[in-house]
Coordinates of C-alpha atoms in Angstrom, one line a residue:
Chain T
X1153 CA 226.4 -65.0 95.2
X1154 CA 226.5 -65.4 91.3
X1155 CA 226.0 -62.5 89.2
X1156 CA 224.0 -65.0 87.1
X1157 CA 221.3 -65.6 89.4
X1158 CA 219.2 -62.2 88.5
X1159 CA 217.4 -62.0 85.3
X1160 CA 217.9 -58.2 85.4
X1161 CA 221.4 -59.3 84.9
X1162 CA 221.1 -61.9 82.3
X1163 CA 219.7 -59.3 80.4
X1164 CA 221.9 -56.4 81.2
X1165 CA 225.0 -58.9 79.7
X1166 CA 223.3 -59.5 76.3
X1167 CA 222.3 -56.2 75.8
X1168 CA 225.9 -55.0 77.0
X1169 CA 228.1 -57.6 75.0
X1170 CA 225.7 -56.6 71.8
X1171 CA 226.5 -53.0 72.6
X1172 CA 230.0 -53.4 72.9
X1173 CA 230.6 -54.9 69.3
X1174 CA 228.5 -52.3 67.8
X1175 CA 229.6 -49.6 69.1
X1176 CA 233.3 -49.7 68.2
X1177 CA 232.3 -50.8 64.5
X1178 CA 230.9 -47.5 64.5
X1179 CA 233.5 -45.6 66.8
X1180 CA 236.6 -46.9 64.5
X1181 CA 234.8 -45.5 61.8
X1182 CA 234.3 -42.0 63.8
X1183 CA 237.3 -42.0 64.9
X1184 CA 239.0 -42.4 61.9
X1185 CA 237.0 -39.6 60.2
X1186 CA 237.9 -37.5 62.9
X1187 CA 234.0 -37.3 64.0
X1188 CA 234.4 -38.1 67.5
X1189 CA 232.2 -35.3 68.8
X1190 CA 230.0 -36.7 66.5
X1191 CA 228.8 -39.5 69.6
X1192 CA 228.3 -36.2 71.9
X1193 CA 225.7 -34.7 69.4
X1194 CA 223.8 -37.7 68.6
X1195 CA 223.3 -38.8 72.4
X1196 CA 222.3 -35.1 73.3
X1197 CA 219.9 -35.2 70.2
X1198 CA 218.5 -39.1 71.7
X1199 CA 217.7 -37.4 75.1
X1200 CA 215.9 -34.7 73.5
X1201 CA 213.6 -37.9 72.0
X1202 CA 213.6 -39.7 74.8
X1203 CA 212.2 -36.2 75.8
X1204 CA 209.6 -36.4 73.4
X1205 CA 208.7 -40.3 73.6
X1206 CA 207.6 -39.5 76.8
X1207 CA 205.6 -36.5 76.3
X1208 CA 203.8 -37.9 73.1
X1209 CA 203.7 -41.6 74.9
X1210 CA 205.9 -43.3 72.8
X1211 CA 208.4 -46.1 73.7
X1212 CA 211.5 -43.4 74.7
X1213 CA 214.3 -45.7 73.0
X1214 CA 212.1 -45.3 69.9
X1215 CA 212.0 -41.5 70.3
X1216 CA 215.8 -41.6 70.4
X1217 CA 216.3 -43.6 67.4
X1218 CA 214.0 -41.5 65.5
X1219 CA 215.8 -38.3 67.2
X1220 CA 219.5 -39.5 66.6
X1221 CA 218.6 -40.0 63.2
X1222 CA 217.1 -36.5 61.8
X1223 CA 220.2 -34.8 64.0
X1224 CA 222.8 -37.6 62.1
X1225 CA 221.2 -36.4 58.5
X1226 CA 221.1 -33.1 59.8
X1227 CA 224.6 -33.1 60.8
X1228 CA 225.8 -34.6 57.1
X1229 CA 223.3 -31.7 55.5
X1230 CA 225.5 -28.9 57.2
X1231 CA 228.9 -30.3 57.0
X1232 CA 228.4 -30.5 53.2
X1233 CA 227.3 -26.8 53.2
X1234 CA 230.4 -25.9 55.6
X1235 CA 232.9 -28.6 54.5
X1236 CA 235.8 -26.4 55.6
X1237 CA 234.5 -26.2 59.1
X1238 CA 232.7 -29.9 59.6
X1239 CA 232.9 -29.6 64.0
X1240 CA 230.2 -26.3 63.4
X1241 CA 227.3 -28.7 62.2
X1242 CA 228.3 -31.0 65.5
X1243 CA 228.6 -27.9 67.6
X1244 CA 225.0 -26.3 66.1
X1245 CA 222.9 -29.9 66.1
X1246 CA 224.5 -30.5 70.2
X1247 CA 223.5 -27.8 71.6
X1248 CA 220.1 -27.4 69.8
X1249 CA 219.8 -31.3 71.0
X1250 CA 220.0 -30.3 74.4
X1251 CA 217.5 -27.1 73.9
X1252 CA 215.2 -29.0 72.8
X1253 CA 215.8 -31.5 75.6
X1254 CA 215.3 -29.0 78.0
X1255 CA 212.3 -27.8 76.7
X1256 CA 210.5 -30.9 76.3
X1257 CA 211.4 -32.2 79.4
X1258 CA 209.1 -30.0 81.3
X1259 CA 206.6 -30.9 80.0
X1260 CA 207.6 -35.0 80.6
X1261 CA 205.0 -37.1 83.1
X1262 CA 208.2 -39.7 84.0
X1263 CA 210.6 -37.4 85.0
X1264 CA 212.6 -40.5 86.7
X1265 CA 212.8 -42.6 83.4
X1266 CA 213.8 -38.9 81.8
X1267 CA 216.4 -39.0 84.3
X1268 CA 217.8 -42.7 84.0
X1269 CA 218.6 -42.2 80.5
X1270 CA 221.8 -39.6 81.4
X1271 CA 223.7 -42.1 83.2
X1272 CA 221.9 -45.2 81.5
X1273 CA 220.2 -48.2 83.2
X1274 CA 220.9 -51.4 81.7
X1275 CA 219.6 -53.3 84.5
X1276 CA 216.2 -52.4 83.3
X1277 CA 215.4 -53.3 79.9
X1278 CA 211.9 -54.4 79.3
X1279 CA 210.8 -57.6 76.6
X1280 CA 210.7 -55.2 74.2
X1281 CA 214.0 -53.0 74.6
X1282 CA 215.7 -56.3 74.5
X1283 CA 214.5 -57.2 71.3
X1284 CA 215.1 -54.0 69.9
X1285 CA 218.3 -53.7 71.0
X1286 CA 218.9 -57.6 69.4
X1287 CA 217.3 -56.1 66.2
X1288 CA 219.6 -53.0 65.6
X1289 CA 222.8 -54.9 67.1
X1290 CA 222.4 -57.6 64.0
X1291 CA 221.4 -54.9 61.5
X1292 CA 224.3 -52.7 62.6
X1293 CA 226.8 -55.9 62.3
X1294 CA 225.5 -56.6 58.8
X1295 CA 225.6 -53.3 57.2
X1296 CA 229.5 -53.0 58.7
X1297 CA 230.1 -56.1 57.1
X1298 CA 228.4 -55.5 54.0
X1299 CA 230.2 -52.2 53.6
X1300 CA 233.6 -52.7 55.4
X1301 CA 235.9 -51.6 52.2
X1302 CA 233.6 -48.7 51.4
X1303 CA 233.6 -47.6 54.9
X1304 CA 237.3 -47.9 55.5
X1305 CA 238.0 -46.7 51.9
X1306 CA 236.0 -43.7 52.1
X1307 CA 237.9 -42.8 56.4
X1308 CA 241.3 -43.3 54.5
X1309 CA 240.5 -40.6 51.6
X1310 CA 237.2 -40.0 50.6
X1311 CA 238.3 -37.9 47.5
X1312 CA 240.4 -41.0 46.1
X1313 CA 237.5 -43.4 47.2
X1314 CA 234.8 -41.3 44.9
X1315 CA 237.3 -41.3 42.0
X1316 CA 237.6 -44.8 42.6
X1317 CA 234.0 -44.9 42.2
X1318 CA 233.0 -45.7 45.7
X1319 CA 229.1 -44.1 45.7
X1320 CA 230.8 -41.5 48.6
X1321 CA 227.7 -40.1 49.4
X1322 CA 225.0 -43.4 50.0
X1323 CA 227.7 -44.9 52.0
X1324 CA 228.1 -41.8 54.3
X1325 CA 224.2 -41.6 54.5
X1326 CA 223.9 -45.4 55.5
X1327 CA 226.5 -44.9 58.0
X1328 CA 225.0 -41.5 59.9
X1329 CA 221.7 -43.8 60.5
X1330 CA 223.6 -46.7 61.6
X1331 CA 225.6 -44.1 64.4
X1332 CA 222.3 -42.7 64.9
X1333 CA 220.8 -46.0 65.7
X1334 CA 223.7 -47.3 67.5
X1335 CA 224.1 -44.0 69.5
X1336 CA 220.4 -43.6 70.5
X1337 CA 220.2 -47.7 72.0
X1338 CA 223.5 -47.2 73.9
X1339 CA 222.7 -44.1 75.4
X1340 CA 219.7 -46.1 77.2
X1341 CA 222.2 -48.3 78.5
X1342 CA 225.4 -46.6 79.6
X1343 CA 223.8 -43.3 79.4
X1344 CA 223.7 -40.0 77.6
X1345 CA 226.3 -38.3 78.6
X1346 CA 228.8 -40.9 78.6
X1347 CA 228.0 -42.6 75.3
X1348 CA 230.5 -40.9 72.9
X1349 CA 233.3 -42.1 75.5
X1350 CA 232.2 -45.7 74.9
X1351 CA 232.5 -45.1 71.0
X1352 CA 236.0 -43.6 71.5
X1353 CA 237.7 -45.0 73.9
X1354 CA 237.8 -48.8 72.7
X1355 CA 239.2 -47.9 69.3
X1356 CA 241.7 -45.2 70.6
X1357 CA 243.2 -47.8 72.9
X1358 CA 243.2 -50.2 69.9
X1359 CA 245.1 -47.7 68.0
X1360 CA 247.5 -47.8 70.3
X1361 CA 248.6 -50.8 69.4
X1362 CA 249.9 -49.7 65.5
X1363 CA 248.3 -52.5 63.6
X1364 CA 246.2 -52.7 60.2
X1365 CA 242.7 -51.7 60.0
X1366 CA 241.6 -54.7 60.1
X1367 CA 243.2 -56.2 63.5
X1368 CA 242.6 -52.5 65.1
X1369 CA 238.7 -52.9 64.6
X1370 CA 239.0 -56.3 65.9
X1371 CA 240.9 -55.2 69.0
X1372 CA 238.4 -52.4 69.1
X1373 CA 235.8 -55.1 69.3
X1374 CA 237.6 -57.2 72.4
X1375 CA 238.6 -53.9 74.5
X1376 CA 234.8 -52.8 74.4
X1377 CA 233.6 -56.4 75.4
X1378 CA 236.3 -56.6 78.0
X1379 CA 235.4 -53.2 79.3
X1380 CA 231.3 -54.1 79.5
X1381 CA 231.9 -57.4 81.0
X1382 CA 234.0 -56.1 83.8
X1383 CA 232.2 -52.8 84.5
X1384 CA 229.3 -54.7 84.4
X1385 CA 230.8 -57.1 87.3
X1386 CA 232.6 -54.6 89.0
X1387 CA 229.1 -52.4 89.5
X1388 CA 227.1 -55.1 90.4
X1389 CA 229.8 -56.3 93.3
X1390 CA 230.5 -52.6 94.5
X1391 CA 227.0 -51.6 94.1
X1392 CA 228.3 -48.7 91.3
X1393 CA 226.2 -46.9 88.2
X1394 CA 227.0 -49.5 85.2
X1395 CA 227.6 -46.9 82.5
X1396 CA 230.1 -44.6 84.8
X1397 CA 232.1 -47.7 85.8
X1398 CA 232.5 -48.9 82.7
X1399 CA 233.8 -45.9 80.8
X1400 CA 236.1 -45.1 83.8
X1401 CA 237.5 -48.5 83.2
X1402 CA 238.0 -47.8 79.6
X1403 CA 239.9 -44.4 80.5
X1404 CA 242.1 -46.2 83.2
X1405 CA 242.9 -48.6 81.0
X1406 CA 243.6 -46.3 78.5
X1407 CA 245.9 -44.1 80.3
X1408 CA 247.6 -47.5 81.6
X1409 CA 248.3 -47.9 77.5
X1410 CA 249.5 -45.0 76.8
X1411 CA 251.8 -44.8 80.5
X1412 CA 253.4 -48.1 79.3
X1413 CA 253.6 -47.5 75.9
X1414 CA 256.1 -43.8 76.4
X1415 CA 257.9 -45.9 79.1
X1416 CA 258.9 -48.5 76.4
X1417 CA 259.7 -45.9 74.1
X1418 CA 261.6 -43.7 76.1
X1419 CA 263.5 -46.8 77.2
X1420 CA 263.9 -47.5 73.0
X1421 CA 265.3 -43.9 73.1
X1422 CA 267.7 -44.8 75.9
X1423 CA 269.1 -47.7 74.1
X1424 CA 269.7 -45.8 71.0
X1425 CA 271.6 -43.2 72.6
X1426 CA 273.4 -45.7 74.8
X1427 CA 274.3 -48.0 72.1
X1428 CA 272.6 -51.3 73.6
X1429 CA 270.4 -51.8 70.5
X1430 CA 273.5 -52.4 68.7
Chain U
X1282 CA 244.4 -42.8 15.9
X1283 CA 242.4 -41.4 18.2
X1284 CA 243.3 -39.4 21.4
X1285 CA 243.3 -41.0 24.8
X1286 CA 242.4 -37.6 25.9
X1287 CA 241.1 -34.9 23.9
X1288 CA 241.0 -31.3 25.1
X1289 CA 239.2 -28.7 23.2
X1290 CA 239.2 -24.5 23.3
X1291 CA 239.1 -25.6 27.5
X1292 CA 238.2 -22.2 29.7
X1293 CA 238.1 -22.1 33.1
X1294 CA 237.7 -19.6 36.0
X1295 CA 236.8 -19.5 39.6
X1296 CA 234.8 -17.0 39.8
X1297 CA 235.8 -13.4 38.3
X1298 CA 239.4 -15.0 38.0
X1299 CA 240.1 -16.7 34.9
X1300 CA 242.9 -19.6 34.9
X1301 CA 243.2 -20.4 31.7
X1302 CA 241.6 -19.6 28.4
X1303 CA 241.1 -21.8 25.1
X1304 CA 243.6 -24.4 25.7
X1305 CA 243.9 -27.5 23.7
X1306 CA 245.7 -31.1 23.6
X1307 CA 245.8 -34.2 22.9
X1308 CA 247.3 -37.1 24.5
X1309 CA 247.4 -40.9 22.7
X1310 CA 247.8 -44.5 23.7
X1311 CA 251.3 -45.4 25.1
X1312 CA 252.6 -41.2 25.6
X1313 CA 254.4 -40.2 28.7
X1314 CA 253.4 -36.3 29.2
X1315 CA 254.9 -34.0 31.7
X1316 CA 252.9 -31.0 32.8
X1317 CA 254.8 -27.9 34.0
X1318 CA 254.2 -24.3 34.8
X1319 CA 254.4 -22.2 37.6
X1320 CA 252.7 -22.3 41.0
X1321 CA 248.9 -20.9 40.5
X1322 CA 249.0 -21.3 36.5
X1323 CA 246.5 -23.9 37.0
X1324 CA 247.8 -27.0 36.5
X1325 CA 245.8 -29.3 39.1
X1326 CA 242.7 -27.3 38.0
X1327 CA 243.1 -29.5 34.5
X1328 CA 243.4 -32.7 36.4
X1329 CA 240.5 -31.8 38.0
X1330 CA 238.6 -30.9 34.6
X1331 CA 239.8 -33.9 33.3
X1332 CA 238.9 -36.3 36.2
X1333 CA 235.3 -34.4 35.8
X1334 CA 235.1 -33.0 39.3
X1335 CA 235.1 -29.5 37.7
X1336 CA 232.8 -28.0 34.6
X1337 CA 234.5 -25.9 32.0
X1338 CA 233.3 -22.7 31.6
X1339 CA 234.0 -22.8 27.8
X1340 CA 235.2 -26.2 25.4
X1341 CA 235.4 -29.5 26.4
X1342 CA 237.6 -32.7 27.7
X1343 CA 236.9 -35.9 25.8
X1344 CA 238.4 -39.3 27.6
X1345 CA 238.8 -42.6 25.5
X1346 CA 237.0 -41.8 21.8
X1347 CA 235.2 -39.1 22.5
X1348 CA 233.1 -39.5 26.3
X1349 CA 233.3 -36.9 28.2
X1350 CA 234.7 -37.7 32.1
X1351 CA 231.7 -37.7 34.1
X1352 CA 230.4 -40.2 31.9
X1353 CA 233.4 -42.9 32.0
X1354 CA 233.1 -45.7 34.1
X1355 CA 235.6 -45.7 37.4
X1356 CA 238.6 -47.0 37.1
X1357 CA 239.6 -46.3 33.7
X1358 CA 241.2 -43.2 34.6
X1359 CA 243.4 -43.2 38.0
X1360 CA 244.6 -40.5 39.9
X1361 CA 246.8 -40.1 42.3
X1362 CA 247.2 -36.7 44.5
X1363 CA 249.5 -34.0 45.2
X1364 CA 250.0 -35.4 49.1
X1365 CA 249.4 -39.1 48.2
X1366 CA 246.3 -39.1 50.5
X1367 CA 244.5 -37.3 52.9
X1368 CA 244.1 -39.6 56.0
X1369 CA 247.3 -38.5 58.7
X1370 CA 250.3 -40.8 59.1
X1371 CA 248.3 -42.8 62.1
X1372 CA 246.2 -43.9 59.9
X1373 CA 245.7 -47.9 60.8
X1374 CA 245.9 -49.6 57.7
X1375 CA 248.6 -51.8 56.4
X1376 CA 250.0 -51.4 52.4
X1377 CA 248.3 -54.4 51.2
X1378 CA 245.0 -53.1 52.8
X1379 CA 245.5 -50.0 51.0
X1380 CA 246.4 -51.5 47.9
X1381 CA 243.3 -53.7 48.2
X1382 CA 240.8 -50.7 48.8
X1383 CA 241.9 -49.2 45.7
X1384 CA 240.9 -52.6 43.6
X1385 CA 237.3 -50.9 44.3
X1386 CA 235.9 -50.9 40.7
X1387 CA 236.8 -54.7 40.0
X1388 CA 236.0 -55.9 43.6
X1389 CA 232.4 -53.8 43.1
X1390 CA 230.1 -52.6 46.1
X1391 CA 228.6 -54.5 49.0
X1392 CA 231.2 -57.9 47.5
X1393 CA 234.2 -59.2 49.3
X1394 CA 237.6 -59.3 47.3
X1395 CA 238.3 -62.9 46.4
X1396 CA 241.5 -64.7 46.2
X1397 CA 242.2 -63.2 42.1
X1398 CA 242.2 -59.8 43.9
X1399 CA 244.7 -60.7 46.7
X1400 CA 247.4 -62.0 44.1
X1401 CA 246.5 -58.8 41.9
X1402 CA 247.8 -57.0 45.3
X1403 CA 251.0 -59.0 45.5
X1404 CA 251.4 -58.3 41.2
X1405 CA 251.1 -54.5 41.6
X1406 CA 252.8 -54.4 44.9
X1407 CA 255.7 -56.4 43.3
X1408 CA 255.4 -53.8 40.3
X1409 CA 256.0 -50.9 42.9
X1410 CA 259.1 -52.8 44.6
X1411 CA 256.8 -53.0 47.2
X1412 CA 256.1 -56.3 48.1
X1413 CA 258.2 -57.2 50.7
X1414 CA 256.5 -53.8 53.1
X1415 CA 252.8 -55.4 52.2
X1416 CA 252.2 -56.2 55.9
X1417 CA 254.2 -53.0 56.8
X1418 CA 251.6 -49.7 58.3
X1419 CA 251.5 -47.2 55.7
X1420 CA 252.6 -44.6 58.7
X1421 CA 255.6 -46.6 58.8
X1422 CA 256.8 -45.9 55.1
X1423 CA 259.2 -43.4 53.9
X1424 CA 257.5 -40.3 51.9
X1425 CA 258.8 -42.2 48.5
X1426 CA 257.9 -45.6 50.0
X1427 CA 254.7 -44.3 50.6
X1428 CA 254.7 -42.9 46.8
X1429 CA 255.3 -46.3 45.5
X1430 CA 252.4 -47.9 47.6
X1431 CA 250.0 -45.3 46.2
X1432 CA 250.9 -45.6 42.5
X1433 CA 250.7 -49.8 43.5
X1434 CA 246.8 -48.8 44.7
X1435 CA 246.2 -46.7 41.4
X1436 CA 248.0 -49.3 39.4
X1437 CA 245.4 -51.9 40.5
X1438 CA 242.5 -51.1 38.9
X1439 CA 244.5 -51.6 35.5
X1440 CA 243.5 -48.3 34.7
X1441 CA 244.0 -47.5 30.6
X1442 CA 245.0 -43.3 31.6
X1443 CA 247.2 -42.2 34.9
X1444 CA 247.0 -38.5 36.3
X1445 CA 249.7 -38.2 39.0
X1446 CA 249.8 -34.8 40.6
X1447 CA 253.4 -33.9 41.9
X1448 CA 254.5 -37.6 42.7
X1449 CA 257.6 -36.6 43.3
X1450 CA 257.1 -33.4 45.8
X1451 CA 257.7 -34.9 48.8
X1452 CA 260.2 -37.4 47.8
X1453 CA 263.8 -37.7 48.5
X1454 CA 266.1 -37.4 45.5
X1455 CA 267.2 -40.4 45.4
X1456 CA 263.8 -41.3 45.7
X1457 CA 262.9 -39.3 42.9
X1458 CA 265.2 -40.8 40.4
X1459 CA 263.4 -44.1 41.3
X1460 CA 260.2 -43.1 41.0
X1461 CA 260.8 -41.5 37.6
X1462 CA 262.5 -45.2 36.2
X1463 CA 259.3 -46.6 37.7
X1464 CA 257.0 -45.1 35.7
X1465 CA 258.8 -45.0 32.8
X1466 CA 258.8 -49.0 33.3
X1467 CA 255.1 -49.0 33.7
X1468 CA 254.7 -46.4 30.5
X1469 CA 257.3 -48.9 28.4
X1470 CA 256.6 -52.3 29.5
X1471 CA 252.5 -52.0 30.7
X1472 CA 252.0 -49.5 28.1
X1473 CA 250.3 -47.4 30.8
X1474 CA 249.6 -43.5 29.6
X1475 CA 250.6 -41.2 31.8
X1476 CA 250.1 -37.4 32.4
X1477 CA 252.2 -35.7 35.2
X1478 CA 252.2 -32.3 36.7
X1479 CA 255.8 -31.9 37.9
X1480 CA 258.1 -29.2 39.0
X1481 CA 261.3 -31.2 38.2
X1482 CA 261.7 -30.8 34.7
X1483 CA 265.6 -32.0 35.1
X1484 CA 264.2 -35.6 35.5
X1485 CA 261.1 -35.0 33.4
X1486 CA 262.9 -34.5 30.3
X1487 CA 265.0 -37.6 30.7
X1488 CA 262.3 -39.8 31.0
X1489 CA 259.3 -38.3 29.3
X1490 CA 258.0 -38.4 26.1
X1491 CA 256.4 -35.0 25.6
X1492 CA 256.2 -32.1 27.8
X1493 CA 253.5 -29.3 28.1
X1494 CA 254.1 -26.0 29.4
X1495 CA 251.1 -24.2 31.2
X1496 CA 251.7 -20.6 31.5
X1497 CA 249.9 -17.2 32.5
X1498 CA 246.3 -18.6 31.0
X1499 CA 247.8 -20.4 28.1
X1500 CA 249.7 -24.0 27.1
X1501 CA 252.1 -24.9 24.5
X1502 CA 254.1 -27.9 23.8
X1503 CA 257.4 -27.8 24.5
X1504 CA 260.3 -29.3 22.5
X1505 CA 262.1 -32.1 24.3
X1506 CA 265.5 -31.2 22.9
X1507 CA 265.2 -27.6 23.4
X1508 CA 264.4 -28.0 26.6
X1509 CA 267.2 -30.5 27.6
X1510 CA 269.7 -28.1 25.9
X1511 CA 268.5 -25.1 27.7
X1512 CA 268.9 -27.1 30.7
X1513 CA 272.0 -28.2 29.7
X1514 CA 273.3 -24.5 29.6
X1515 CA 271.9 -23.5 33.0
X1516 CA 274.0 -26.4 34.8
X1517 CA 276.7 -24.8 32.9
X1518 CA 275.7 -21.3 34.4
X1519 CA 274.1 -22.0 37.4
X1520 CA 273.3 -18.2 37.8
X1521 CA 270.4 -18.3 34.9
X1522 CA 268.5 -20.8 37.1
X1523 CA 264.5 -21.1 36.9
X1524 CA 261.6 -23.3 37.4
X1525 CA 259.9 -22.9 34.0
X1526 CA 262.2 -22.8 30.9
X1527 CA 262.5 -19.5 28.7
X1528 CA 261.2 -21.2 25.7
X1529 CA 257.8 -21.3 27.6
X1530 CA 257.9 -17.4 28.6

């Protein structure tokens, strides 16, 4: 039977092939800026509004995106007070995140939607969810357009990009919301706890490849997709949680990378010593 | 004629600890300036003053008639670091990418480069003896290949003043003595000004046109010839060997 046949799957593709161009724009980025912990805080800080759209009655992804953004400016607010010690401001907004989470939580009516946020459900987005995931998918693809050479500029060497007049500190603003924003819709779909792994994972396999910026967000881009489209298959046939399967399919293939990759350069390393690559 | 750069009775400390204490200069169109001094006497501090990312605590820096840095628009003045950049030896990116990011100020924000900026990549990167590496990753490059690229990057924004820190620290020698003709190329032929804190005053003084000495709070200008005799004599007697010449002491 087609996977096709079910709305709720429909659905669950577009949001997930949206999700999984998004998020590496943003993960490369991360990456790159050595942030990655960065994803962990920001989903902690969307369950803890998830927490409190449903105590105060508000659409829970909106609570996230709202959440995910204070804790992103929050984060940029304490590692420019701390610069020497940047992973404190992640490590202080996480676990206040979860905290609050846990307070707020009590005190939630819906403690099964509360619940279907840590692992995600993308097989059940509502009219509206959809939209709004369409909505911050294209304003997340624009602004990485629009500010591609500041943003790749500024992960090279933000120093030399200020001196070379790069406003440094907009452009680091802009980005923290669009994280926030990206981090607080994915975490609805492959879940809380597993949404920084779905930021990483693409662009670190990419990077494996040694190519330029520009061919390694690509390649970011097409692992992510690839990794959504089959988790997304592979759970509906073996009746599996979406979000786990698809970042255990990023990690295998990751590890698969990086086995092949030291075999072909041990194997280099043989050839030198033996004199065959003469 | 006026000074490219202008620097007045400059202070500065950090903190309780001063660095240096009413020190003046002037640098023109077209000069070639070394920078020495030992470690800690405060030499990347005055790049920094002069780039504007630090206040003075007493006197002034003036760039290009008078302005003082903050005020300049970017690109004018180019700089290029101690370590080249900060980003590790992973980094994906490619030369010409690199090159191309540091086209910044003529590009502008939220525009794509156009096809003037792609071949003003291939000039500078042809400048550097670089072009043929342009699709090579950065990682790749050797420390003075890596050099090169960066003083390509800086080059690009056809800035009128260059402030290399250390170009040549971690540079081969042979590496070195390219680098050195390099610049002195770009100084001779582009007219490019350049200040540059080095420790290697052996190559300095062959290419450079003046040389400044900073020194326990305080900085004089060194004579070329003196210095080229006195190092002269120390080949001679290898025993007498030291960083800073005696004249500066």
């Amino acid at each position: 039977m087609s996977v096709f046949q079910y709305e709720f799957m429909r659905r669950a593709f577009v949001v997930g092939i949206l999700l999984s161009v998004i998020i590496p724009c943003v993960g490369i980025v991360v990456v790159l800026k050595r942030l990655s912990m960065i994803g962990d805080a920001l989903s902690h800080s969307s369950l803890s509004g998830v927490a409190m759209g449903l105590v105060m009655g508000i659409n829970p992804i909106l609570g996230a995106i709202i959440a995910c953004i204070a804790a992103a400016l929050a984060i940029e607010i304490i590692r420019k007070k701390i610069p020497n010690y940047a992973e404190m401001a992640i490590a202080v907004i996480l676990s206040a995140s979860v905290g609050l989470a846990g307070v707020l939580s009590g005190f939630a009516k819906n403690s099964a939607n509360f619940n279907s946020f840590l692992f995600g459900s993308i097989i059940a987005f509502s009219d509206f969810e959809i939209i709004l995931v369409i909505c911050v998918s294209l304003a997340v693809m624009l602004t990485f357009a629009a500010l591609y050479k500041e943003l790749f500029f500024i992960a090279f060497d933000e120093r030399l990009a200020g001196l070379a007049g790069v406003p440094v500190r907009t452009v680091n603003n802009i980005f923290t919301v669009l994280a926030a924003v990206t981090v607080a819709v994915a975490s609805r779909t492959v879940g809380v706890l597993i949404v920084s792994s779905t930021m990483v994972i693409p662009a670190a396999c990419a990077m494996q490849f040694r190519m330029g910026y520009k061919r390694t967000v690509a390649l970011s881009i097409l692992f992510a997709v690839a990794f959504m489209t089959a988790g997304l298959y592979i759970s509906y046939y073996a009746r599996l949680k979406p979000g786990g399967t698809i970042v255990l399919l990023g990690v295998a293939s990751l590890c698969v990378i990086l086995f092949v990759k030291n075999r072909s350069r041990g194997r280099v390393d043989i050839d030198v010593k033996m004199g065959y690559d003469e | 004629m006026s000074p490219i750069v202008d620097v007045c009775d400059l202070s500065f400390s950090y903190g309780e600890q001063p660095i240096f204490s009413k020190i003046g200069f002037s640098i023109y169109k077209g000069d070639f300036v070394a920078i020495i001094g030992t470690n800690g006497s405060g030499k990347s501090t005055l790049f920094r003053l002069m780039l504007g990312e630090l206040v003075p605590t007493a006197g002034y820096v003036r760039l290009f008639e008078g302005r003082p840095p903050v005020s300049l628009g970017r690109g004018a003045v180019a700089y290029l670091p101690q370590n080249g950049f900060s980003a590790s030896r992973d980094f994906p990116a490619t030369v010409e990418e690199i090159v191309m990011a540091n086209l910044y100020s003529q590009v502008g924000f939220l525009r794509f480069p156009k096809k003037e900026h792609r071949e003003r990549v291939r000039e500078v990167l042809s400048q550097a003896g670089m072009a043929k590496y342009a699709k090579r990753l950065i990682g790749s490059l050797s420390g003075g290949q890596r050099q090169r690229v960066m003083l390509a990057g800086v080059l690009a924004g056809d800035p009128k003043l260059l402030l290399l820190d250390e170009p040549t620290s971690s540079v081969d020698s042979q590496a070195v003595q390219s680098l050195f003709e390099m610049l002195s190329r770009l100084n001779v032929e582009l007219g490019v000004t350049v200040a540059m804190i080095t420790h290697d005053i052996s190559n300095a003084v062959e290419y450079v046109s003046r040389i400044l000495c900073l020194e326990r709070g305080s900085l004089i200008e060194l004579d070329k010839s003196e210095v080229y005799e006195e190092l002269s004599h120390r080949h001679a007697h290898p025993a007498s060997e030291d960083r800073t010449p005696e004249k500066a002491r």
